[in-house]
Coordinates of C-alpha atoms in Angstrom, one line a residue:
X5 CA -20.4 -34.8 4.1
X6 CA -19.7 -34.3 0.3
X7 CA -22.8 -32.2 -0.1
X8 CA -22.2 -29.7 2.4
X9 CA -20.7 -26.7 1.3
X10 CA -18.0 -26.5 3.9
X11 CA -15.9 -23.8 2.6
X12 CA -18.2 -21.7 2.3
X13 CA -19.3 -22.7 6.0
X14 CA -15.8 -21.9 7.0
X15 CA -15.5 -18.5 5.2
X16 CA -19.3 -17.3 6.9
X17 CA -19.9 -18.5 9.6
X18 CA -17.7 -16.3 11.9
X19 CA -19.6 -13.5 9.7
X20 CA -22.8 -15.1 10.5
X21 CA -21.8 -15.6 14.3
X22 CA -20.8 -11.8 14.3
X23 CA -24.0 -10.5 13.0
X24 CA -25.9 -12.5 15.4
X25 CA -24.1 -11.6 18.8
X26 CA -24.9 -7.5 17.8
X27 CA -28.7 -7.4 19.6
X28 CA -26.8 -8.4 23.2
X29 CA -25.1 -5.0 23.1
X30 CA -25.8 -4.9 26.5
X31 CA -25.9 -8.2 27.9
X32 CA -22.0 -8.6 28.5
X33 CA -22.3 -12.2 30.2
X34 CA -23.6 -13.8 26.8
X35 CA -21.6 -11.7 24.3
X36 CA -18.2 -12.9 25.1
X37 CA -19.3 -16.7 25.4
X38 CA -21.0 -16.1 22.2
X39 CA -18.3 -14.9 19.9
X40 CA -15.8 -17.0 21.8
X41 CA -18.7 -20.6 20.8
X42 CA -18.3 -18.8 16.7
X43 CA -14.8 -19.1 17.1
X44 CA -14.4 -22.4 18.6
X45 CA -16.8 -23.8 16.0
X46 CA -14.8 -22.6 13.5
X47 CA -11.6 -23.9 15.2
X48 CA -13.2 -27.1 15.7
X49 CA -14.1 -27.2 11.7
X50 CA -10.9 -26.5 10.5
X51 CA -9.1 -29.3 13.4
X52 CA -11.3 -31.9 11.7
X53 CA -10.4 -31.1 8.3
X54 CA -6.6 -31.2 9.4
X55 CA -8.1 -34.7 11.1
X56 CA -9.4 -35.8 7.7
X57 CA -7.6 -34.1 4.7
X58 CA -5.5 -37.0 3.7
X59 CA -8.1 -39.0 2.9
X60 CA -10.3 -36.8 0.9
X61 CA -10.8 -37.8 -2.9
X62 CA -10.0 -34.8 -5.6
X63 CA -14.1 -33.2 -6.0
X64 CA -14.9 -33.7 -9.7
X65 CA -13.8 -30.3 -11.7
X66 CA -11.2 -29.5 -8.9
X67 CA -7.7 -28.3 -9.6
X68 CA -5.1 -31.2 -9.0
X69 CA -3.9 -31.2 -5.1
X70 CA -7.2 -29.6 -4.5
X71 CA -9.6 -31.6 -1.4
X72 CA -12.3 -29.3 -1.1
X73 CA -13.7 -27.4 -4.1
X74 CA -16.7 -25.3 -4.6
X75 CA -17.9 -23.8 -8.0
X76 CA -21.1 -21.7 -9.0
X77 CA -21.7 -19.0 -11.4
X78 CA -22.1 -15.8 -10.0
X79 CA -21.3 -12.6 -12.4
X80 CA -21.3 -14.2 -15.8
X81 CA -21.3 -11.2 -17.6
X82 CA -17.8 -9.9 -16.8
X83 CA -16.7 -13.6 -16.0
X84 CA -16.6 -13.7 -12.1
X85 CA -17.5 -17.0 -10.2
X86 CA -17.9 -18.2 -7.0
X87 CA -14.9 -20.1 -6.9
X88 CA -13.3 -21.5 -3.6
X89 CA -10.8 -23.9 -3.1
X90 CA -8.6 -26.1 -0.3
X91 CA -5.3 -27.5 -0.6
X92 CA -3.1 -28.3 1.8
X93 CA -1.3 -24.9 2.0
X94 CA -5.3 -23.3 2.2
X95 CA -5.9 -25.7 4.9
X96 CA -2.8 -24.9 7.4
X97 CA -3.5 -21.5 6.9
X98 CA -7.4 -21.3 7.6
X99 CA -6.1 -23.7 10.7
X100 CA -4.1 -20.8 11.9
X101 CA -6.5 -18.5 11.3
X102 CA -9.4 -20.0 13.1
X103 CA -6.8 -20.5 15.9
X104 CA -5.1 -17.4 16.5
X105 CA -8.8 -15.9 16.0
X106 CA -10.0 -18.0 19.2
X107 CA -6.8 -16.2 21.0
X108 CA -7.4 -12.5 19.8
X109 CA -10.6 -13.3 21.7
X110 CA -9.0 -14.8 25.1
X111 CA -6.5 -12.4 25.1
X112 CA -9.2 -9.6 25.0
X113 CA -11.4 -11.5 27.4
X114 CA -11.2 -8.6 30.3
X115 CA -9.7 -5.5 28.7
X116 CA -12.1 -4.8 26.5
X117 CA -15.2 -3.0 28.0
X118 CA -15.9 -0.2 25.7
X119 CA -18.2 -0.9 22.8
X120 CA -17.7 -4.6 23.7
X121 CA -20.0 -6.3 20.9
X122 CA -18.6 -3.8 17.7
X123 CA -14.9 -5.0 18.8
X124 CA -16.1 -8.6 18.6
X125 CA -18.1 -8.0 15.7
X126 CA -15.1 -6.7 13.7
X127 CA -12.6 -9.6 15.2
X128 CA -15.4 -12.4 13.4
X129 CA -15.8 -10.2 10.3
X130 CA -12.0 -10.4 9.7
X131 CA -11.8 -13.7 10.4
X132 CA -14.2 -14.1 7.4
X133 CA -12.0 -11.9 5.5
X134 CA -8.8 -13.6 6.0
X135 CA -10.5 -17.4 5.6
X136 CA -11.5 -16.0 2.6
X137 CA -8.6 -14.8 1.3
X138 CA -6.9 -18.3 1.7
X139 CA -9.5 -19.6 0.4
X140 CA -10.8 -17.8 -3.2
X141 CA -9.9 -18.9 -6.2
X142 CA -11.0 -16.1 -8.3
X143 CA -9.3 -13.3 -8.5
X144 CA -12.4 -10.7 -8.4
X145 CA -13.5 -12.7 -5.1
X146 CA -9.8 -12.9 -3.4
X147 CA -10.2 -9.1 -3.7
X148 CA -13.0 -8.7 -2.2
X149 CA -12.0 -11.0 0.5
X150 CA -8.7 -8.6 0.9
X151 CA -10.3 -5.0 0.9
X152 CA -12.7 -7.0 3.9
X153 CA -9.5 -7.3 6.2
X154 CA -8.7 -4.1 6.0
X155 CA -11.4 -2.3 7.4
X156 CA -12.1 -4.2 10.3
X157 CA -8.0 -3.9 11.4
X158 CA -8.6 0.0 10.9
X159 CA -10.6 0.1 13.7
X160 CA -9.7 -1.9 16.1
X161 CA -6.6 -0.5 15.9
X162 CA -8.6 3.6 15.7
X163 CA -10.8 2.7 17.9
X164 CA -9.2 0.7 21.4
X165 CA -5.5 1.6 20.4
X166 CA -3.3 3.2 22.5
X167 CA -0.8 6.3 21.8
X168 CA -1.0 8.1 18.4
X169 CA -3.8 5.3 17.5
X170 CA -5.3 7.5 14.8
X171 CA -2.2 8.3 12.9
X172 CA -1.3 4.6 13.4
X173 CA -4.6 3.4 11.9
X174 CA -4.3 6.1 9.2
X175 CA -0.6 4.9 8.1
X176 CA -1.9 1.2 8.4
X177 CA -4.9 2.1 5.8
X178 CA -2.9 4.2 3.8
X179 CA -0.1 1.9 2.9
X180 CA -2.2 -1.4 2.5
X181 CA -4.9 0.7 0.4
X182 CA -2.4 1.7 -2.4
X183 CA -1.0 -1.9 -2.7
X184 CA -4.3 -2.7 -3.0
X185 CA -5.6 -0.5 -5.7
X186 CA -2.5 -1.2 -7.8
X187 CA -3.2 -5.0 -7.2
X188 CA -6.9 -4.1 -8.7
X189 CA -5.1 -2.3 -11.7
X190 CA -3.3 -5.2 -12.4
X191 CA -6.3 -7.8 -11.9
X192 CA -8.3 -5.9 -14.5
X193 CA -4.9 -5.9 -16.5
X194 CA -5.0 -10.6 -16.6
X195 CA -8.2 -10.4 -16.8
X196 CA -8.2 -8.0 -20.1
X197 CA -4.9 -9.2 -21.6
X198 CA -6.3 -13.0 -20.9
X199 CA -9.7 -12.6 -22.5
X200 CA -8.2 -10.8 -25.9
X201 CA -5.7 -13.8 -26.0
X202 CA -8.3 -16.3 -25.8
X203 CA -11.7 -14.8 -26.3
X204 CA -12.6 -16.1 -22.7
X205 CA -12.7 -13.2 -20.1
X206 CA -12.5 -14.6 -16.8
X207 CA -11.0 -14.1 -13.3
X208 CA -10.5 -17.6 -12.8
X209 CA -7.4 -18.6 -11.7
X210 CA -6.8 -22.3 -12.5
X211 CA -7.9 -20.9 -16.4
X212 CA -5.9 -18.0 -16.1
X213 CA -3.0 -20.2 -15.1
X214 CA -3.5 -22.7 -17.7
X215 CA -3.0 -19.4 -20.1
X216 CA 0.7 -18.0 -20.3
X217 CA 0.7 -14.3 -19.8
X218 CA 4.3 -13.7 -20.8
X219 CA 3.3 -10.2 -22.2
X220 CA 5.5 -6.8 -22.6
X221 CA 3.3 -5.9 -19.9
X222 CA 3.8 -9.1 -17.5
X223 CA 6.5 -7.4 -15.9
X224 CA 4.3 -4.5 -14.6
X225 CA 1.7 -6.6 -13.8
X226 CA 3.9 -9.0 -11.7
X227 CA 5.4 -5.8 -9.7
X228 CA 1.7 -4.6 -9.2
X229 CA 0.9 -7.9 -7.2
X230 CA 4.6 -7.8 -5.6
X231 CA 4.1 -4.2 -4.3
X232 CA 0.8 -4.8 -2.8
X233 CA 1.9 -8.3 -1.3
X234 CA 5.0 -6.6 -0.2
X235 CA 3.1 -4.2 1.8
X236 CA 1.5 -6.9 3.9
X237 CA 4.2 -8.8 4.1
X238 CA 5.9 -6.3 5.0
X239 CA 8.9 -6.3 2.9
X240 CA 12.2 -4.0 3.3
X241 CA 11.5 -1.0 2.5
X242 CA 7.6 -1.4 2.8
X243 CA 7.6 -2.5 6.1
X244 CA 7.6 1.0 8.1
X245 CA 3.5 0.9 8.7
X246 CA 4.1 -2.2 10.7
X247 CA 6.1 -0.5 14.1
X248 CA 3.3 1.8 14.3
X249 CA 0.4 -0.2 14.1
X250 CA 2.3 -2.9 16.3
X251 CA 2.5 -0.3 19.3
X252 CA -0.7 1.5 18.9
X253 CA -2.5 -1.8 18.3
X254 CA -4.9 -3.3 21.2
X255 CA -3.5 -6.9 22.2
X256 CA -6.0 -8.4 20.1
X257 CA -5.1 -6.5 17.2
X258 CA -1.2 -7.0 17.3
X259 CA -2.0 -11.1 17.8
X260 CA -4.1 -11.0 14.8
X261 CA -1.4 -8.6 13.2
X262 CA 1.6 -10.9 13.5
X263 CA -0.5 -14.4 13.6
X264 CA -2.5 -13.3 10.2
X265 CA -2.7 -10.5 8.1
X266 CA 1.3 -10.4 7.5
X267 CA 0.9 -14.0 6.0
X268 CA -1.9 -12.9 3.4
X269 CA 0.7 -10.9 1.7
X270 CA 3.0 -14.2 1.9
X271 CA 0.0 -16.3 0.5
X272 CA -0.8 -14.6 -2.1
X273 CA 2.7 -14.3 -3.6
X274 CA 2.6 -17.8 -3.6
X275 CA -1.0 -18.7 -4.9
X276 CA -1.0 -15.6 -7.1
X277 CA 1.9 -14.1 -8.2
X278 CA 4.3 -16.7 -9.4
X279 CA 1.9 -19.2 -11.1
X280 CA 0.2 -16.1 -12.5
X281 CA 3.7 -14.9 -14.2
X282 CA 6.1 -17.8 -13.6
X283 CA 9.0 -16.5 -15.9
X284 CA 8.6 -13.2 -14.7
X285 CA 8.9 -14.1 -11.4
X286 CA 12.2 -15.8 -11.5
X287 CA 13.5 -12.8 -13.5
X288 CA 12.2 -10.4 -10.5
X289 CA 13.4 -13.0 -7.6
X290 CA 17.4 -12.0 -7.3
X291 CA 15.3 -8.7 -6.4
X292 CA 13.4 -10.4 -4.0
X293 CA 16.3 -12.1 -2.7
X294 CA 18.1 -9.1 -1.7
X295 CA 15.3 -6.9 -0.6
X296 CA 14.5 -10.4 1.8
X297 CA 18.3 -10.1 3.2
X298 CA 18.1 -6.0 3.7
X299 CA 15.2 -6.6 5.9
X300 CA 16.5 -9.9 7.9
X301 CA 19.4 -7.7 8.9
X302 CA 17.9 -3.9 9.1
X303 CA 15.4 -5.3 11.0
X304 CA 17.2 -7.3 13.5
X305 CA 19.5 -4.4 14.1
X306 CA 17.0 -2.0 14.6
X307 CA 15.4 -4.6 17.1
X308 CA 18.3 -4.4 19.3
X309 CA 18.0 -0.9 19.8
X310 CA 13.9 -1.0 20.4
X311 CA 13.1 0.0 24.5
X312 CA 9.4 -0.5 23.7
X313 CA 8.9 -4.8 23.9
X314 CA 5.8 -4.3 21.7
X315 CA 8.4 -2.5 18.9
X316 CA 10.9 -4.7 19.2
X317 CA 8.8 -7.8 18.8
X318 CA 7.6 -6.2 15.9
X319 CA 10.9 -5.5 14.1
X320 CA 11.6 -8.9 14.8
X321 CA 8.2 -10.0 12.6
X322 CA 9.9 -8.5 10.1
X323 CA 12.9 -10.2 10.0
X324 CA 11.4 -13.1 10.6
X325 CA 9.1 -12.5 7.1
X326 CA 12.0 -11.8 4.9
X327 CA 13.2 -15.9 5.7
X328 CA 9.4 -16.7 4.5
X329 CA 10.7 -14.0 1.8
X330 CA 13.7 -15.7 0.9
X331 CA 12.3 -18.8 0.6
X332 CA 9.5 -17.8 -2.0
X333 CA 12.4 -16.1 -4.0
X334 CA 14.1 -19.3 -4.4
X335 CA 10.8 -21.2 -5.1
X336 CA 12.1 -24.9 -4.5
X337 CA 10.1 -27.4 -3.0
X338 CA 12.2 -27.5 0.8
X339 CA 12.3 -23.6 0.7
X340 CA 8.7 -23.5 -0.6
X341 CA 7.8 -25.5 2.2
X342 CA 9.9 -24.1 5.0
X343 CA 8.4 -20.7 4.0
X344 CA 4.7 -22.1 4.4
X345 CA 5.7 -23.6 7.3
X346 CA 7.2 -21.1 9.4
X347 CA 4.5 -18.6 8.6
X348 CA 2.4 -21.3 10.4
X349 CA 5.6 -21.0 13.2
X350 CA 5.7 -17.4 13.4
X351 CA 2.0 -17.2 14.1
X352 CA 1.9 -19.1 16.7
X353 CA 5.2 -17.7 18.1
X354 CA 5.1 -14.3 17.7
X355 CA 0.8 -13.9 18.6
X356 CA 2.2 -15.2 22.0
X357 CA 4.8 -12.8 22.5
X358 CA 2.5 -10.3 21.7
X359 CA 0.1 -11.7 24.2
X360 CA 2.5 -11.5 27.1
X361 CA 3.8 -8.2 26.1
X362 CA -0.1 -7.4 26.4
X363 CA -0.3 -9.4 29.6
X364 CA 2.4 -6.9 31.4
X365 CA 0.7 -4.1 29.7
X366 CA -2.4 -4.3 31.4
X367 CA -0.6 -5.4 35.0
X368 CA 1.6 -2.2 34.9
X369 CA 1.1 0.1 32.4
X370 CA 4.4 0.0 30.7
X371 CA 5.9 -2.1 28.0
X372 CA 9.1 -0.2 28.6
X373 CA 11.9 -2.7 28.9
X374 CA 13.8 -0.2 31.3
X375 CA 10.7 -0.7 33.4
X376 CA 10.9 -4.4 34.3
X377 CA 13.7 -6.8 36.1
X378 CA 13.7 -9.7 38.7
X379 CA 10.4 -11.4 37.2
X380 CA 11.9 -14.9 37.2
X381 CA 11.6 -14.6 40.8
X382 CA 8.1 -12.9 41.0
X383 CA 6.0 -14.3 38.4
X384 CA 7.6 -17.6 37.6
X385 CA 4.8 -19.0 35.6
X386 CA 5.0 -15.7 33.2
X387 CA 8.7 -16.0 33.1
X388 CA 8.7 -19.5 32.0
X389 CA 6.9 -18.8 28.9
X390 CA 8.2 -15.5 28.4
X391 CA 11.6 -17.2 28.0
X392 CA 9.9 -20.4 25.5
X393 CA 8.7 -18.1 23.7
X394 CA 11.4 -15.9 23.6
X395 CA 14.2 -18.8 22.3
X396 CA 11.7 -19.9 20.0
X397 CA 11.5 -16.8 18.1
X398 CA 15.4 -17.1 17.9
X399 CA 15.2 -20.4 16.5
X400 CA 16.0 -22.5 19.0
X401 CA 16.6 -26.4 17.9
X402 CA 13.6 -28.1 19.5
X403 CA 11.5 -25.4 19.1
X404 CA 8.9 -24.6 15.9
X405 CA 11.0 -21.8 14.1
X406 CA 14.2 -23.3 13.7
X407 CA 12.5 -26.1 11.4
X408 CA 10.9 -23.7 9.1
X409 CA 14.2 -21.2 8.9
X410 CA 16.3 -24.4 8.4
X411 CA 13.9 -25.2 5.2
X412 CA 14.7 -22.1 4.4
X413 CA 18.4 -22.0 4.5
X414 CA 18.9 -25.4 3.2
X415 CA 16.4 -25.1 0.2
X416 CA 17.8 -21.6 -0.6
X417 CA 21.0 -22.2 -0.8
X418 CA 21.5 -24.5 -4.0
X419 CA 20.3 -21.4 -5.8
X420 CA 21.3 -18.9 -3.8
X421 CA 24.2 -19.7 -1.6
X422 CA 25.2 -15.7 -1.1
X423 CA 21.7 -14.6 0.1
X424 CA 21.9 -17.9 2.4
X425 CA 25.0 -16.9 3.9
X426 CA 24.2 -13.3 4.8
X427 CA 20.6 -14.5 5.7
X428 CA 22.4 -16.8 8.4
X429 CA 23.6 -13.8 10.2
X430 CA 20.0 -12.6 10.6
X431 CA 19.7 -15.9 13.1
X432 CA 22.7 -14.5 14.8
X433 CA 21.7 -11.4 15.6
X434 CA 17.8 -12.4 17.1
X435 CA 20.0 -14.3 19.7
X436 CA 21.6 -11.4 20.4
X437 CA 18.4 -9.1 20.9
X438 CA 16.0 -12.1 22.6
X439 CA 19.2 -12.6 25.3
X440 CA 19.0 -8.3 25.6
X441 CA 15.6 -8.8 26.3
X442 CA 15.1 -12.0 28.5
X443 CA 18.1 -10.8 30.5
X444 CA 16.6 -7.1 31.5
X445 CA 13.0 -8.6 31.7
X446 CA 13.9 -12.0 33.6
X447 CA 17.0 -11.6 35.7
X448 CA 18.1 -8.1 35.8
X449 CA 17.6 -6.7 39.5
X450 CA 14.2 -5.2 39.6
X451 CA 14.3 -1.8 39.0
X452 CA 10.9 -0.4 39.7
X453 CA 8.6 -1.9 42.4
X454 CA 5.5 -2.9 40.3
X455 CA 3.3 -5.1 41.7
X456 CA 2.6 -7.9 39.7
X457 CA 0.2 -11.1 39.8
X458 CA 1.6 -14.4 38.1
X459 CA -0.7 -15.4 35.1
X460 CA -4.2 -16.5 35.7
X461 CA -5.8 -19.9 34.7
X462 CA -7.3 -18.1 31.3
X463 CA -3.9 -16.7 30.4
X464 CA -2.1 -19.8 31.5
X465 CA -3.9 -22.0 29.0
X466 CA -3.8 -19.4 26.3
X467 CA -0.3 -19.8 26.9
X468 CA 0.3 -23.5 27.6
X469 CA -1.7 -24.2 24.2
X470 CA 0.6 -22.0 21.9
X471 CA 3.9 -23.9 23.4
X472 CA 2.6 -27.1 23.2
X473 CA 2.3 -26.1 19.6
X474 CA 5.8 -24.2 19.0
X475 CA 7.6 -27.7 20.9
X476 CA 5.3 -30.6 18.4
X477 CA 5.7 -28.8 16.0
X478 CA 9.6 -28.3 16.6
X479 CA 10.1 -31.8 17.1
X480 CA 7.9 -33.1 14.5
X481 CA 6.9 -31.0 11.9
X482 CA 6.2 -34.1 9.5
X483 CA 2.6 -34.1 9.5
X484 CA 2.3 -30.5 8.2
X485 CA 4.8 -30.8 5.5
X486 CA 3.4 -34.1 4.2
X487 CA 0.1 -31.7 3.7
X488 CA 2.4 -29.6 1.7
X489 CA 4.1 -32.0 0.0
X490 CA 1.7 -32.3 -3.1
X491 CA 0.5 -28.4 -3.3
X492 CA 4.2 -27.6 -3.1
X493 CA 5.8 -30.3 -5.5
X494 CA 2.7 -28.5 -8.0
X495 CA 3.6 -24.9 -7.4
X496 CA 7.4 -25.7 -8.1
X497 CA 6.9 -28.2 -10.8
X498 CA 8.5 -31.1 -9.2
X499 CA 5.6 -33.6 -9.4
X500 CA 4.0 -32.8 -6.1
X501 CA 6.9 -34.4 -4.3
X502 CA 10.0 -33.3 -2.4

């Protein structure tokens, strides 16, 4: 086991599995088993890891609280490496990748039929891309990883959108390309200001953490990373790409929206940008703070006022980001780890609503809220987990996103007690937009006479999977945050416990 390279399995193989599936362009009855085997391969990888993390000695030449490490040289000359690494943040993240990239592919199981194998193709490729972005620990390779997200999201959301899909796609590009080229700007900027400290020019992180970079120039460089993370976070007022993309999105492509991409910007804040530029971080995270806040409440009024379900759940992502938000700005060890934790939560969450919002798409046509009523009564199965999922995006005790908003809160507020006590009326209000909602769709007479079927046995498991999830993990969340206690307690400087 130690001598296979299993991260760099993990990061290709979907790649691999993608390229391999493209000469059955037209054999339809093996491509979907196909890219569906990848993905439950790579699922079944990353459950065994989970399985087996805790007992997995430190690789010789790792970082401390790394399991899995991988080193080789690759560019010498300009000082890039092949560097990949697991901790146990890495871990839960490539978990929830390699999940929610198994249910992108359900949910798309029979509403895909045009130019079948490219959309696929480009669902595996980003699931390389995102794996790897969790993954690298150099920063020339965690750039490369992040510019290979982007272009495969670009077309599924161009290509099997709905609406004003090209100006969505265009405003999704647009936005995440000029956090990213900043983000480049301010790479090449560690990497130059590192090497003429130290005479060793690299894009390593664990050296380029080991060298404080408190320059004049720290603070610009530090924004550079916040602005592009920001963007995919998205962060108040950054977040305005995300509505768009959200509603013109394919099912698939909202799932892997909420579940994913919006937690790389999260991830690398945390891997990247504060132990980069520690002091300037705390300097920039009152900033943080308050920008977190803005969009906890902006967004969960706006919400309320949403009569598309795709939009609303969308505003609701990002209020529910600013708590992951919040806690980085405070950047203690319960926050830290109620952060991680409910971007884990609000994957799983928030890729379901999006699936049944997609489910009722396809039955009738509409996502219109005005549309729907009385579907308690009609589709009880659908209603059931409509309404789970529903309460557990508002943070229902029980359920998986009150324990990581509750990190949150309680971690935060030692610091920040202010933020915490606006930020607690950003819980009150998601009540008051999920009741809206589950009221009009659930119980309200019905006011149009669509005929609907109850879900089928594909959608029922999709869906019976992701709450048995959101209810273990709202009951016992321990196992996760003992994987984060020691990559946390490291981050924060608290000895790698809580």
């Amino acid at each position: 086991m130690g001598q296979l390279p299993l991260l760099t399995i993990l990061t290709f193989l979907p790649l691999l599995g993608g390229l391999l599936i493209l000469p059955l362009w037209n054999c339809r009855r093996l491509l979907r088993p196909l890219a569906l085997g990848v993905a439950l391969a790579e699922l079944a990888l990353a459950g065994w890891l989970l399985a087996v993390a805790g007992g997995l000695p430190r690789p010789p030449g790792a970082p401390p609280g790394f399991f899995l490490w991988e080193s080789a040289p690759w560019i010498d000359r300009f000082g890039i490496g092949y560097l990949l690494g697991m901790d146990g943040i890495s871990l839960l993240l490539v978990a929830l990748t390699a999940f929610i990239t198994v249910i992108a592919l359900l949910v798309s199981w029979r509403s895909i039929h045009e130019r079948a194998p490219l959309h696929y193709l480009l669902i595996l490729v980003m699931e390389s891309g995102i794996v790897g972005v969790f993954l690298a620990l150099d920063l020339f390779l965690f750039y490369l990883f992040w510019e290979v997200m982007l272009v495969p999201m670009f077309f599924l959301i161009g290509i099997w959108g709905h609406g004003r899909r090209i100006y969505s796609a265009v405003k999704f590009f647009l936005y995440t390309l000029t956090g990213s080229l900043l983000m480049l700007l301010a790479i090449i900027g560690v990497y130059l200001i590192h090497g003429d400290r130290t005479g060793v020019y690299t894009f390593a992180l664990p050296l380029l953490t080991q060298a404080r970079l408190g320059t004049a120039a720290a603070p610009w460089l530090f924004a550079a990373f916040l602005f592009a993370f920001a963007i995919k976070f998205p962060l108040f007022p950054l977040h305005t790409w995300l509505p768009d993309a959200h509603t013109d999105a394919p099912t698939a492509g909202s799932v892997i929206l909420a579940g994913l991409l919006l937690k790389t910007g999260a991830y690398g804040l945390v891997r990247f940008g504060y132990p980069l530029f520690p002091e300037t971080a705390r300097a920039f995270a009152p900033l943080l703070a308050l920008l977190a806040v803005i969009g906890i409440i902006y967004a969960s009024w706006v919400a309320f006022a949403q009569e598309d379900m795709k939009r609303m759940v969308a505003y609701s992502s990002v209020g529910h980001m600013g708590f992951v938000a919040l806690g980085i700005a405070s950047w203690t060890p319960v926050a830290l780890s109620g952060s991680i934790l409910q971007m884990v939560n609000h994957g799983v969450t928030t890729g379901a609503l999006f699936a049944l919002v997609g489910m009722l798409d396809e039955r009738a046509d509409t996502r219109e809220i005005a549309a729907y009523g009385g579907l308690w009564g009609k589709v009880p199965v659908y209603a059931f987990f409509f309404l789970l999922f529903a309460m557990a995006s508002a943070g229902l005790p029980g359920l998986n996103n009150f324990v990581g908003e509750f990190l949150i809160l309680v971690g935060t507020f030692p610091t920040m007690p202010a933020a915490v006590v606006i930020a607690f009326i950003g819980i009150v209000l998601p009540l008051i937009y999920t009741v809206r909602l589950v009221q009009e769709v659930l119980f309200q007479t019905e006011r149009r006479p669509l005929a609907l079927s109850d879900v089928s046995w594909r959608e029922g498991a999709i869906l019976a999977v992701m709450a048995a999830i959101d209810i273990y993990l709202g009951c016992h969340p321990k196992p996760l945050l003992d994987l984060l206690r020691v990559p946390v307690g490291l981050l924060t400087g608290v000895g790698g416990g809580q």
